[in-house]
Coordinates of C-alpha atoms and ligand atoms in Angstrom, one line a residue:
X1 CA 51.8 60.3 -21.8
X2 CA 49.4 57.7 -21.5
X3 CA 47.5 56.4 -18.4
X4 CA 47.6 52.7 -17.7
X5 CA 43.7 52.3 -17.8
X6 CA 43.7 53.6 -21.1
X7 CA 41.0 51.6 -23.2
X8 CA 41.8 50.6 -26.8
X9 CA 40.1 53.1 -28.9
X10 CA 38.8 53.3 -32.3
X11 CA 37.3 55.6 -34.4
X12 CA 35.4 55.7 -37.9
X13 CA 35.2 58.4 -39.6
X14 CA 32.2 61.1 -39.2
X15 CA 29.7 60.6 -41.9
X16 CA 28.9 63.0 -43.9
X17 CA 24.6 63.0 -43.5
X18 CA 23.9 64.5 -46.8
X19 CA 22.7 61.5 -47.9
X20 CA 22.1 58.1 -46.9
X21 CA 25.1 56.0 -45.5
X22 CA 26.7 54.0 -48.7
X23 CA 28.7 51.1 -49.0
X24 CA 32.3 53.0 -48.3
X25 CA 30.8 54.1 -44.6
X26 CA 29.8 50.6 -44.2
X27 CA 33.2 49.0 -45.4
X28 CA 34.9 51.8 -42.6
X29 CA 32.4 51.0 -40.2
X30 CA 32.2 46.6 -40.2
X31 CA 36.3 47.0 -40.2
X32 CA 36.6 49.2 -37.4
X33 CA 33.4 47.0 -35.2
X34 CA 35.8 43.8 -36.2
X35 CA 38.8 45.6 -34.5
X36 CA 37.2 46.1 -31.7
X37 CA 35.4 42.7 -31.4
X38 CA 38.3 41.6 -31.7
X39 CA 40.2 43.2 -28.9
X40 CA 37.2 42.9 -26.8
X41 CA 37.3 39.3 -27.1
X42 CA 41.0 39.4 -25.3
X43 CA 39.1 40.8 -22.4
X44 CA 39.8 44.6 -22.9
X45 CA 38.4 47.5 -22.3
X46 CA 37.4 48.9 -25.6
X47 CA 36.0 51.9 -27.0
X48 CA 34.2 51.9 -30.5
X49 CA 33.7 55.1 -32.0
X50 CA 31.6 56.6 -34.9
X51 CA 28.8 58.9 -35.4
X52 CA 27.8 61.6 -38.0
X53 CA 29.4 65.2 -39.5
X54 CA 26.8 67.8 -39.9
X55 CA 27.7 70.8 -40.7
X56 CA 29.2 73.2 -43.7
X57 CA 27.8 74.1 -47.0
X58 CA 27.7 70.3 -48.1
X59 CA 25.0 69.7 -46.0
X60 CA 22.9 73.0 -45.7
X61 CA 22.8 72.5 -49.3
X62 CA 21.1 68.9 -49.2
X63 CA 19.0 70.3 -46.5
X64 CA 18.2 73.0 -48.8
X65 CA 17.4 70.7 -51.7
X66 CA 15.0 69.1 -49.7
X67 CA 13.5 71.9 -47.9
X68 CA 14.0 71.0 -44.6
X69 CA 15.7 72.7 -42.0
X70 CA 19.2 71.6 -41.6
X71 CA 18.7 70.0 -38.1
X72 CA 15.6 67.8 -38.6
X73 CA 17.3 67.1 -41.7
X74 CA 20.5 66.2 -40.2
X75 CA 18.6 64.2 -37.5
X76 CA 16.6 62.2 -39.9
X77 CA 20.1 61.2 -41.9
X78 CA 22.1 60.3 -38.5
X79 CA 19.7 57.7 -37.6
X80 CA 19.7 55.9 -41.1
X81 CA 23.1 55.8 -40.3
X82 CA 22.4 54.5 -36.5
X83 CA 19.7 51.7 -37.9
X84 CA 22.2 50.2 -40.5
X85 CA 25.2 50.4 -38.4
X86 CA 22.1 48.1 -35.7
X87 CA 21.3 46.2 -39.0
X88 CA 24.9 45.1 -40.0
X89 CA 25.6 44.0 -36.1
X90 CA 28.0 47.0 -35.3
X91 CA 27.0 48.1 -31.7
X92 CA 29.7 52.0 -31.2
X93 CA 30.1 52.4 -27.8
X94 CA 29.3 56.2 -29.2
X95 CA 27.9 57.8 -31.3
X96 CA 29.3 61.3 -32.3
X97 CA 26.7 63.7 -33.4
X98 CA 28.8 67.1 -34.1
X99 CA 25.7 69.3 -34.1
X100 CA 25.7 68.1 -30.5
X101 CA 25.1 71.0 -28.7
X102 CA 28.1 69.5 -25.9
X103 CA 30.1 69.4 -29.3
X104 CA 30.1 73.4 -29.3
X105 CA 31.7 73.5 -25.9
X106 CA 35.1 71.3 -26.5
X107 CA 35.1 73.2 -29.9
X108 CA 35.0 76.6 -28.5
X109 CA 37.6 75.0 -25.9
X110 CA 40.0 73.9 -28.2
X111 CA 39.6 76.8 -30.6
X112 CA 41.1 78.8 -27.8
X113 CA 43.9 77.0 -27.0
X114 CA 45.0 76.8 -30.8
X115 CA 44.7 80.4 -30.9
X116 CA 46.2 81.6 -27.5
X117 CA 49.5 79.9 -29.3
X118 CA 49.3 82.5 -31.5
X119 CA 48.1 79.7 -34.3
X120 CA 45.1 81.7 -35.8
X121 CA 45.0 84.7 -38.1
X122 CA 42.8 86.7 -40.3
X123 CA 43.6 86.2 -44.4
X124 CA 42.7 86.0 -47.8
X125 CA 41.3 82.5 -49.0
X126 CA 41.5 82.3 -52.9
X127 CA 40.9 79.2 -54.2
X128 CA 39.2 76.3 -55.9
X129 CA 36.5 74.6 -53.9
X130 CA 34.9 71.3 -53.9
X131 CA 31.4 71.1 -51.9
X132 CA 31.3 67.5 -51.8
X133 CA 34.8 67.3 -50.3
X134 CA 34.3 69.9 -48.4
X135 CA 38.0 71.1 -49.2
X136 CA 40.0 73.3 -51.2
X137 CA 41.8 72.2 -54.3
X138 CA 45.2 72.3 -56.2
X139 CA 44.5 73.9 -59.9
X140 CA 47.0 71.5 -61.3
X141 CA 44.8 68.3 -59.1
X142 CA 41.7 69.0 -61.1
X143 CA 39.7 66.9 -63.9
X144 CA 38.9 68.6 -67.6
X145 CA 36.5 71.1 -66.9
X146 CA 37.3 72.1 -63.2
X147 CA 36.1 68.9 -61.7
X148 CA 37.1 67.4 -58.5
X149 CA 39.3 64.6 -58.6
X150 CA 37.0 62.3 -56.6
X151 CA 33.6 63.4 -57.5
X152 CA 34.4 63.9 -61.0
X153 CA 30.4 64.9 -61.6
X154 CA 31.0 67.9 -59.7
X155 CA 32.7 71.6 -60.7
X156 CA 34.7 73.4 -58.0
X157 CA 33.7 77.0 -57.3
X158 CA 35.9 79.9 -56.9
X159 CA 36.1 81.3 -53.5
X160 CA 38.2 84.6 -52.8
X161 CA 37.0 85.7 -49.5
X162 CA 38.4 86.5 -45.5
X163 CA 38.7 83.7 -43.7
X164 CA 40.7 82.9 -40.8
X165 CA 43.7 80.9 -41.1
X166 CA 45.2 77.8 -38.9
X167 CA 49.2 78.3 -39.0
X168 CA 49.7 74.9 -40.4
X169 CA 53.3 75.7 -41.7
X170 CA 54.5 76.4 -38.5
X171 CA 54.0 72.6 -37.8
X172 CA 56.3 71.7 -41.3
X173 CA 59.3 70.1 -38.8
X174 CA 57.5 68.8 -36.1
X175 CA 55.4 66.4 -38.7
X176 CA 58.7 65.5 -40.5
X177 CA 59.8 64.1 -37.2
X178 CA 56.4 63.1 -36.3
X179 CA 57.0 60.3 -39.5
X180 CA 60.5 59.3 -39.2
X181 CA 60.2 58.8 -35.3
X182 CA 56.7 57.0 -35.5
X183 CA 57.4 54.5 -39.0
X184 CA 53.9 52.8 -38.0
X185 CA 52.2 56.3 -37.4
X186 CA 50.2 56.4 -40.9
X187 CA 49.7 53.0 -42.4
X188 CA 49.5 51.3 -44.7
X189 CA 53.0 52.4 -46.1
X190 CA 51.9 53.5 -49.4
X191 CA 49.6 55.8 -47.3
X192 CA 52.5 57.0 -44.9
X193 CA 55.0 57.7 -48.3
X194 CA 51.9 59.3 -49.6
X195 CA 51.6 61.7 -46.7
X196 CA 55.7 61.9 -46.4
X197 CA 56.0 63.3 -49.7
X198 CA 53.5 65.8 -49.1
X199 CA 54.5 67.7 -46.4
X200 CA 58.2 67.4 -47.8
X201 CA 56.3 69.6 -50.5
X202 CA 56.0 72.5 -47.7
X203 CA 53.0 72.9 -46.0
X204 CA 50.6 76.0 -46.3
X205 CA 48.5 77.5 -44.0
X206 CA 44.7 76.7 -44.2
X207 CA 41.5 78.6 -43.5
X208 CA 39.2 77.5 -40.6
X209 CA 35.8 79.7 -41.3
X210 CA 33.7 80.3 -44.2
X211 CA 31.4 83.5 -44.5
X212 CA 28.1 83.1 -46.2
X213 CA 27.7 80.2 -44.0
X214 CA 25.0 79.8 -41.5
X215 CA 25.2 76.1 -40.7
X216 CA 28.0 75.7 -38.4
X217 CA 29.4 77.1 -35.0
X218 CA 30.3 80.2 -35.0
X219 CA 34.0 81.2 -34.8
X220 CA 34.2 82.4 -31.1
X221 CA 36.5 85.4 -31.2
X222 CA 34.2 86.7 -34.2
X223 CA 30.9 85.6 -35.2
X224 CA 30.5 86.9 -38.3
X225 CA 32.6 84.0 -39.7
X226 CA 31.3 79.8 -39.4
X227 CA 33.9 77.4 -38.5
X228 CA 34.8 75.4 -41.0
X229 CA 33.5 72.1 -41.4
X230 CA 36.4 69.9 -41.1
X231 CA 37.9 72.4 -37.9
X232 CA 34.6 71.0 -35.6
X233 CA 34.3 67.2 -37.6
X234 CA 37.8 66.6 -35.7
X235 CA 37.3 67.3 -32.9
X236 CA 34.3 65.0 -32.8
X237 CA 36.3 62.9 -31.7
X238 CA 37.3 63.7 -28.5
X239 CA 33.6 64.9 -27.7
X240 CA 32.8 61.2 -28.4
X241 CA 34.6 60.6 -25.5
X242 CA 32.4 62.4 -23.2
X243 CA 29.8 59.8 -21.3
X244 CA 26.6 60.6 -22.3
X245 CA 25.4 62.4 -19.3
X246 CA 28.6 64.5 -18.7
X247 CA 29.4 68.0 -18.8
X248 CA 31.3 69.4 -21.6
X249 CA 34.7 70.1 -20.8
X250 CA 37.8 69.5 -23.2
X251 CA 40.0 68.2 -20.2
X252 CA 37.2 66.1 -18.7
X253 CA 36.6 64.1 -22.5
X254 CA 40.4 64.2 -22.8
X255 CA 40.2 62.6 -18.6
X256 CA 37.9 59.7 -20.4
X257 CA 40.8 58.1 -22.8
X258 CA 42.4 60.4 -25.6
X259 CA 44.7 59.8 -27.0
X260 CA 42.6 57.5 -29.7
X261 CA 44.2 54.0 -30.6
X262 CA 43.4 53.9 -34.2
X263 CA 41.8 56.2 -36.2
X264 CA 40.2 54.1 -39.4
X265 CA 40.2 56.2 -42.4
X266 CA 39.4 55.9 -46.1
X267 CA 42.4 57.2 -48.0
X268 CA 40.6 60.2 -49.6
X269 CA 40.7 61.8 -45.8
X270 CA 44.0 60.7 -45.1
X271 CA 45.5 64.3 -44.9
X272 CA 43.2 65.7 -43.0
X273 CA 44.2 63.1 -40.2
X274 CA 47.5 62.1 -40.8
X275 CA 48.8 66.6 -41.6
X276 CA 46.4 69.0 -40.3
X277 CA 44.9 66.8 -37.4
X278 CA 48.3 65.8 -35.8
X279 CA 49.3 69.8 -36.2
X280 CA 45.9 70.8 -34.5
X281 CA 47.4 68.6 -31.3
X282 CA 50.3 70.0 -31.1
X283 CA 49.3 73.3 -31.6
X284 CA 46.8 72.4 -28.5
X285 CA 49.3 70.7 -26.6
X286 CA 47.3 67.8 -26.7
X287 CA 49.0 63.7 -27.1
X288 CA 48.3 62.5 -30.6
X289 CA 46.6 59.4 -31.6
X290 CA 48.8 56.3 -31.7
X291 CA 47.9 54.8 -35.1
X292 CA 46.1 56.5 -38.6
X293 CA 45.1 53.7 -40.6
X294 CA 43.8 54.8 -44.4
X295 CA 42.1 51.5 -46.4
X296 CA 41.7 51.7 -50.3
X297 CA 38.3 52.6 -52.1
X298 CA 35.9 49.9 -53.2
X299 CA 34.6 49.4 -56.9
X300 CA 31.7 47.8 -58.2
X301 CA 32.7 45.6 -61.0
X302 CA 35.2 47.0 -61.5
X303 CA 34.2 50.6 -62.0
X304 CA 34.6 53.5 -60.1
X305 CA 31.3 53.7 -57.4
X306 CA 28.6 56.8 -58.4
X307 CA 25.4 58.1 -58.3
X308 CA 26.0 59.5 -61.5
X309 CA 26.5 56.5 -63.2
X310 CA 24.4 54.2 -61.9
X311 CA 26.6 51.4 -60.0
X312 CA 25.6 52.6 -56.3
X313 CA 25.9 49.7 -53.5
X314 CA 23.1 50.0 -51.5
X315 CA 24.3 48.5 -48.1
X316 CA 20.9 48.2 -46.4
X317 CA 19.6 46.0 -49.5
X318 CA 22.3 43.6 -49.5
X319 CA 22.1 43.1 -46.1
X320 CA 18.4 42.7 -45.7
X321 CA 19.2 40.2 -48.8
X322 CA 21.9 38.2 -47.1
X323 CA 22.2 39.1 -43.8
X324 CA 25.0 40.8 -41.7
X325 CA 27.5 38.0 -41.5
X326 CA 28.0 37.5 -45.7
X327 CA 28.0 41.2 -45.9
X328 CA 30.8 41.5 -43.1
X329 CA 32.4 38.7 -44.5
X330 CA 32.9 39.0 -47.8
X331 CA 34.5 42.5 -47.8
X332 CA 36.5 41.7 -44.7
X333 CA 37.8 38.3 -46.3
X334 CA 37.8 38.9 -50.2
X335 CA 39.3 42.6 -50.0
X336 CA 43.1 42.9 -49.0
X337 CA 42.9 45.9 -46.3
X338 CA 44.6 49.1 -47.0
X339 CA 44.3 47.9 -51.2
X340 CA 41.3 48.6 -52.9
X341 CA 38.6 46.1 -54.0
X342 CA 35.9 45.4 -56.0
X343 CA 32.4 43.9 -55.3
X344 CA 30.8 41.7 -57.8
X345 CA 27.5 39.8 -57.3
X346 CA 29.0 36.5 -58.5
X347 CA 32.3 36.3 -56.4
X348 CA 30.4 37.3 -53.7
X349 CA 28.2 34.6 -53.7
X350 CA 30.7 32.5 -54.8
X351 CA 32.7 33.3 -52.0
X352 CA 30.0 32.9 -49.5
X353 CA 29.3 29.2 -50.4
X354 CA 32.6 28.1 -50.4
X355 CA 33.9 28.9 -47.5
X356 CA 30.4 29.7 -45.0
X357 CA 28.0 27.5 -46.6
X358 CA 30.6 24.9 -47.9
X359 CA 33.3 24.8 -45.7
X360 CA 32.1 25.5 -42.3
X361 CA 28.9 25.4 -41.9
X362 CA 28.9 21.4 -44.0
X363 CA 32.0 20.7 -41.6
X364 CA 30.0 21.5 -38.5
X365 CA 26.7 19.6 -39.6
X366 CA 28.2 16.7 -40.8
X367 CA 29.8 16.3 -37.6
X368 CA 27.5 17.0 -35.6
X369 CA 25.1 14.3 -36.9
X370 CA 27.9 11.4 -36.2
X371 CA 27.6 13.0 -32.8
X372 CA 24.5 12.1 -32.8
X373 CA 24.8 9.0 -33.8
X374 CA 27.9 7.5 -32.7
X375 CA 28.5 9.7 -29.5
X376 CA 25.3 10.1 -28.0
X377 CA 25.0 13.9 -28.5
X378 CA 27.7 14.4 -26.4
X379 CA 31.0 15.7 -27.1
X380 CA 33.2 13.0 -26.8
X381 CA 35.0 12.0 -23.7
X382 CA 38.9 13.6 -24.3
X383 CA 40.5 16.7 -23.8
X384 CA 42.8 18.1 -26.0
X385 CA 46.2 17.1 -23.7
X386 CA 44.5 13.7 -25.1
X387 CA 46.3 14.4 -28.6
X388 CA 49.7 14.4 -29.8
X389 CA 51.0 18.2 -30.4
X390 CA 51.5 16.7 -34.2
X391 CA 47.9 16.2 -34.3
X392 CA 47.1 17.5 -37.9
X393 CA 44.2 19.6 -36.8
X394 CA 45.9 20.2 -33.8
X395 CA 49.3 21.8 -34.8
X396 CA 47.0 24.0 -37.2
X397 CA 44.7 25.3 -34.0
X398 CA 48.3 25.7 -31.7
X399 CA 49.3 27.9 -34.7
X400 CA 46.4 30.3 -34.7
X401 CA 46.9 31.4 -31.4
X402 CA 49.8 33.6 -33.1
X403 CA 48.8 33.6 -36.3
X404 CA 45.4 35.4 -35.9
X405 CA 46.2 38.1 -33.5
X406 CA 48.9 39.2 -35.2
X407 CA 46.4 39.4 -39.0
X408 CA 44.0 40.9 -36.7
X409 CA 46.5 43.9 -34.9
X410 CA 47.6 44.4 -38.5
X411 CA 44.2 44.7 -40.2
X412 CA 45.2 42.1 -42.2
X413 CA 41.4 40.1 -42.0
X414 CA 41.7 38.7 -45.1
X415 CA 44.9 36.6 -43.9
X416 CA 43.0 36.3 -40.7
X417 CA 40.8 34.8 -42.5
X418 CA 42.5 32.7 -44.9
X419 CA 44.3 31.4 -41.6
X420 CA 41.0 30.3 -39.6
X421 CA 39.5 28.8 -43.2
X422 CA 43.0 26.7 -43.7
X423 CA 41.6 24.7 -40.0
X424 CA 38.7 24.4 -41.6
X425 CA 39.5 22.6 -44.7
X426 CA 41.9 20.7 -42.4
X427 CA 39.2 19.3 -40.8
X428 CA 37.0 18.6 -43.8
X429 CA 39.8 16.8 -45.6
X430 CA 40.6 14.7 -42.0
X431 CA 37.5 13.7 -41.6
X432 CA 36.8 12.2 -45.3
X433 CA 40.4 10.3 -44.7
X434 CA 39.3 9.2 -41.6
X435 CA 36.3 7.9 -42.5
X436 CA 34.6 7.9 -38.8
X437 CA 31.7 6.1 -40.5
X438 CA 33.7 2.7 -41.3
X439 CA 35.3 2.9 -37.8
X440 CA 32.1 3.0 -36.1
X441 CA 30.9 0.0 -38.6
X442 CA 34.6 -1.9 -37.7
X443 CA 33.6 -0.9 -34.0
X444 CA 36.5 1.1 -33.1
X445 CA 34.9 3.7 -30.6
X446 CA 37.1 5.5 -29.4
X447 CA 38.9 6.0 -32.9
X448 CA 35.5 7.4 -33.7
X449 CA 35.8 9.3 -31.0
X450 CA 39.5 11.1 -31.3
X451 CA 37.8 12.0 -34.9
X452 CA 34.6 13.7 -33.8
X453 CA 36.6 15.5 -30.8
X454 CA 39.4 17.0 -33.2
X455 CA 36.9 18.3 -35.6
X456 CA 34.3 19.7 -33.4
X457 CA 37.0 21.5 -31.5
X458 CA 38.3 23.0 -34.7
X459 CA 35.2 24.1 -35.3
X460 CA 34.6 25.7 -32.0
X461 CA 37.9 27.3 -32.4
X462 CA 37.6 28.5 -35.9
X463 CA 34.1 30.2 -34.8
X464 CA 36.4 31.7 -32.0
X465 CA 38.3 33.4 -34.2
X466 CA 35.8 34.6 -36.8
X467 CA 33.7 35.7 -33.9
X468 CA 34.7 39.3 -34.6
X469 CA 33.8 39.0 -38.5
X470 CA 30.6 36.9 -38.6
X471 CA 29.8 37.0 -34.7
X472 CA 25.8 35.6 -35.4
X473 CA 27.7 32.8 -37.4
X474 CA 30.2 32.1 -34.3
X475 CA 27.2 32.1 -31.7
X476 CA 24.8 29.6 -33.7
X477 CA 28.2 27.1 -34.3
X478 CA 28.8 27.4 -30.5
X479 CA 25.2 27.0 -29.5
X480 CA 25.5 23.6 -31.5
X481 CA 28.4 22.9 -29.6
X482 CA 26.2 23.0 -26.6
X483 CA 28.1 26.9 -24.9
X484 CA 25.7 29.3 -24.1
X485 CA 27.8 32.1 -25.4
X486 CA 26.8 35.0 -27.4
X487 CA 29.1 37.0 -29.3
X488 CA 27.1 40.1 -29.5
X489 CA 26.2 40.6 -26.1
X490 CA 29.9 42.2 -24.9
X491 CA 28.7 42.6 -21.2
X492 CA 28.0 38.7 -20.8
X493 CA 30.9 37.6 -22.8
X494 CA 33.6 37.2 -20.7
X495 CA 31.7 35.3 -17.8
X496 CA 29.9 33.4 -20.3
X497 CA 33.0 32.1 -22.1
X498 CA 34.2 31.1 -18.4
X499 CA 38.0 30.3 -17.3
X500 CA 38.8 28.2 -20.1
X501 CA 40.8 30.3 -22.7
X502 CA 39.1 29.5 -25.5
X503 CA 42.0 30.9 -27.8
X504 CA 43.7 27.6 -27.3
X505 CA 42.8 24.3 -29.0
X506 CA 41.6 21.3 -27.0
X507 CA 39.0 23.2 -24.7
X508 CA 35.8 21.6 -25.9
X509 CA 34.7 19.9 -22.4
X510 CA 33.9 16.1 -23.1
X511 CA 30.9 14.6 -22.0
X512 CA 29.1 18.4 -22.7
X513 CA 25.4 17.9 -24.8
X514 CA 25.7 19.1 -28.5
X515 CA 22.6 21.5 -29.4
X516 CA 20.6 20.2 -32.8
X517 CA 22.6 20.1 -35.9
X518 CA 21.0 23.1 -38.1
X519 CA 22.7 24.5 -41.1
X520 CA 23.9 27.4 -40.0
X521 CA 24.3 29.2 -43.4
X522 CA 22.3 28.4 -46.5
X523 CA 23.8 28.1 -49.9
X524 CA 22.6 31.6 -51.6
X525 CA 21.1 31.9 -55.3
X526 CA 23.1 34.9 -57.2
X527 CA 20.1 36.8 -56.7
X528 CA 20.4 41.1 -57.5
X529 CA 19.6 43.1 -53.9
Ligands
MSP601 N1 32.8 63.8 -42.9 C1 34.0 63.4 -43.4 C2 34.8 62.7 -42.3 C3 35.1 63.5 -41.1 S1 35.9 62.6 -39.9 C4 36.2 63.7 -38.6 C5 33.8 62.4 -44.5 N2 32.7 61.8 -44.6 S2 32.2 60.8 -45.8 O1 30.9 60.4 -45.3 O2 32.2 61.5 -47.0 O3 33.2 59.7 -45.9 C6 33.4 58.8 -45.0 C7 34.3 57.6 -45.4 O4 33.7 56.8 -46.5 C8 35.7 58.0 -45.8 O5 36.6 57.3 -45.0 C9 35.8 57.6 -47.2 O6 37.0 57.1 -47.5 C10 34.8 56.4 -47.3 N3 34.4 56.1 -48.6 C11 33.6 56.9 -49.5 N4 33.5 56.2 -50.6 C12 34.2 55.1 -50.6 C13 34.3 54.0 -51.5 N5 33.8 53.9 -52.7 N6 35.0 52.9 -51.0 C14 35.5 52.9 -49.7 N7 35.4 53.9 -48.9 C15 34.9 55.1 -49.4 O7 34.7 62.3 -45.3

């Protein structure tokens, strides 16, 4: 089903551009750039996929409100969303737009082959509708009021109108199977139970176009009727897969690497890609992705996140406040993927200190300065064959080699994390028993020297690992370390890293210069972005 060459792939979801990005499309965003770091780091081809959702009633209203025309309006938005994504180092290897006019094509495309199953039909929607979600709603799901659920500011509006219908319910089995035979299709598993008991539920049909609705493509077997927003959003996707200069054709973008890895989801979209996207396929005939991954919904101090009262996370502030590596950080280290998680301005910073300013960042400098001193700039003369496999900082390195990978396939960064930072303090605590400084006094060299090896090698291989989480972090530390390698540009990496694997512990090449001891992160004041 798949080819061999097959890249990894991941996608983010498409943006809504009603409004600028916020923090959730940033959380979705730094996750799914850290996946893919990461992976490209092991030297493979990988595809990183976002970009912007710009049609339907949510945003013709917006465009409305601010009396623009939906496309400049809609052009203006996807490029805040382009700039932060530039801001918080997150470099897509596309960008999706789906008012693309190539997006039309591989719509229209796939809208045929759904239909030539005999999948679409003309009805009667009647139902409760939230804008902002973009989705219709259960009676029995909604807030006092009539409110949606997740935007509880907002009514739902009654819509009884023709629409045409996707035969969802035909797909009731297949899914069912879909679940039991795949157990890691949907994760986390609170997501996949989530999604398990729902369809056991029965599945209903659900409409595809709106009437009354200008902003969209038209349905191609009738154009009095728009396609629904969610329909086209999908299927960005595999557009994204096009290069930028080809044709569109559905089997050519398909030709370029579907099925998707991953998709990375917030769980409020979950069944829209774990029910109706996976039935859309089929119906198609078209492999499904391998992996739907939902993550959990971030709070601000422990309240629910809204323009309506007041708490917004702006992400551009807090980055132009403390810079792309805390922000990346602290949600991919103090926030258990998949759970949801709070910000707060003081555990943030808190956070931050401890283990950037603190624990790596001292660890490196203080180092480095003995370096300096005792080792003539240099990295010491040893290797790491030199030391015992029960080396303390040693056995700890040996053990990341499995230990991270696995956090990282798993999206578990915060034990990723947690793992990497354990070296750390390793080597902070070694070195304060050790006491290099009394050696050197006592003249023992080339004890000094065993020291400063095994702690700038941890170090190096801590940065290593957090390279896909703070990757300006990781290039400054190695920099010091005397490599030239940076860990943003992806088309140098692998020559510059060279042919030692730099995975394993004991690569640091003795005798190499150390750059000048800088601190790399300074200790930040709880100040309010
Ligand atoms: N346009 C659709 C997706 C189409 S994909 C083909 C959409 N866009 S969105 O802009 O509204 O939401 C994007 C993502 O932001 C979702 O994954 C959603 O879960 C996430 N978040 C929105 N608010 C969030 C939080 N407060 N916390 C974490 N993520 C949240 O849905």
């Amino acid at each position: 089903m798949t080819s061999p060459a097959r890249p990894f792939s991941i996608t983010t979801p498409l943006y809504y551009v009603n409004d600028l990005p916020h923090i959730g499309s940033a959380y979705t965003t730094i996750a799914a750039d850290a996946i893919a770091r990461f992976h490209r780091l092991q030297g493979r081809p990988t595809l990183l996929i976002t970009g912007t959702d710009e049609h339907g009633q949510k945003i013709q209203r917006a465009a409305e409100k601010h009396q623009r025309p939906p496309q400049d309006y809609c052009d203006e938005m996807s490029g805040h969303f382009q700039a932060l994504w530039q801001k918080l180092l997150i470099y897509p290897d596309r960008f999706s737009r789906t008012s693309d006019r190539r997006h039309q094509t591989i719509v229209e495309q796939f809208f045929r082959r759904v239909e030539a199953q005999g999948d679409i039909y003309l009805g009667q929607q009647q139902g409760w509708y939230c804008v902002a979600c973009e989705e219709f709603k259960e009676e029995r799901d909604l807030l006092e009021n009539r409110h949606c659920p997740i935007h509880s500011n907002q009514a739902v509006e009654w819509r009884d109108e023709r629409n045409y219908f996707f035969r969802l319910s035909k797909y009731q089995q297949a899914l069912e199977t879909l679940y039991t035979e795949n157990p890691d299709f949907i994760q986390p598993s609170s997501r996949r139970n989530e999604v398990v008991n729902f369809v056991k539920q029965g599945l209903q049909d659900f409409s595809i176009s709106r009437i009354n609705l200008t902003w969209g493509f038209p349905v191609p077997t009738d154009p009095d009727h728009t396609l629904y927003v969610w329909f086209d959003a999908l299927l960005g996707y595999v557009t994204a897969l096009l290069e930028p200069d080809q044709e569109p054709d559905l089997e050519v973008a398909l030709a370029q690497g579907w099925p998707i890895s991953l998709h990375l989801i917030g769980k409020d979209i979950l069944r829209f890609h774990a029910v109706y996207w996976p039935a859309m396929l089929m119906s198609a005939g078209l492999p499904l992705p391998d992996r739907v991954f939902g993550h959990g919904f971030l709070t601000k101090d422990g309240q629910k996140m809204g323009k309506s009262l007041g708490n917004t996370l702006d992400p551009w502030a807090l980055v132009e406040t403390y810079g792309p590596d805390a922000v990346r950080y602290y949600f991919l280290r103090e926030i258990e993927f998949g759970r949801d998680g709070d910000f707060n301005q003081t555990r943030f910073i808190n956070r931050l200190n401890a283990d950037l300013a603190n624990d790596l960042g001292n660890l490196l400098n203080r180092t480095l300065n003995m370096a300096k001193r005792y080792c003539q700039h240099q990295v010491p003369p040893l290797r790491g064959s030199d030391f015992p496999s029960d080396h303390p900082l040693k056995a700890i390195g040996e053990a990341l080699e499995e230990r991270v990978p696995q956090a990282y396939s798993n999206l578990a960064f915060s034990v990723a994390c947690e793992a990497i930072l354990e070296l750390v303090r390793a080597g902070n605590k070694y070195l304060d028993q050790e006491a290099p400084w009394s050696r050197y006094k006592a003249g023992d060299q080339a004890t000094v020297e065993a020291i400063l090896y095994g702690v700038l090698e941890s170090v190096r291989l801590a940065a290593y690992w957090l390279s896909p989480i703070i990757p300006s972090l990781s290039t400054a530390i190695y920099e010091q370390l005397g490599f030239s390698v940076n860990f943003n540009d992806f088309s140098s990496l692998q020559v510059t890293l060279g042919v030692q694997d730099h995975k394993c512990w004991g690569i640091l090449p003795g005798g190499q210069a150390l750059g000048q001891p800088v601190p790399i992160f300074r200790t930040l004041e709880d100040l309010n972005p």
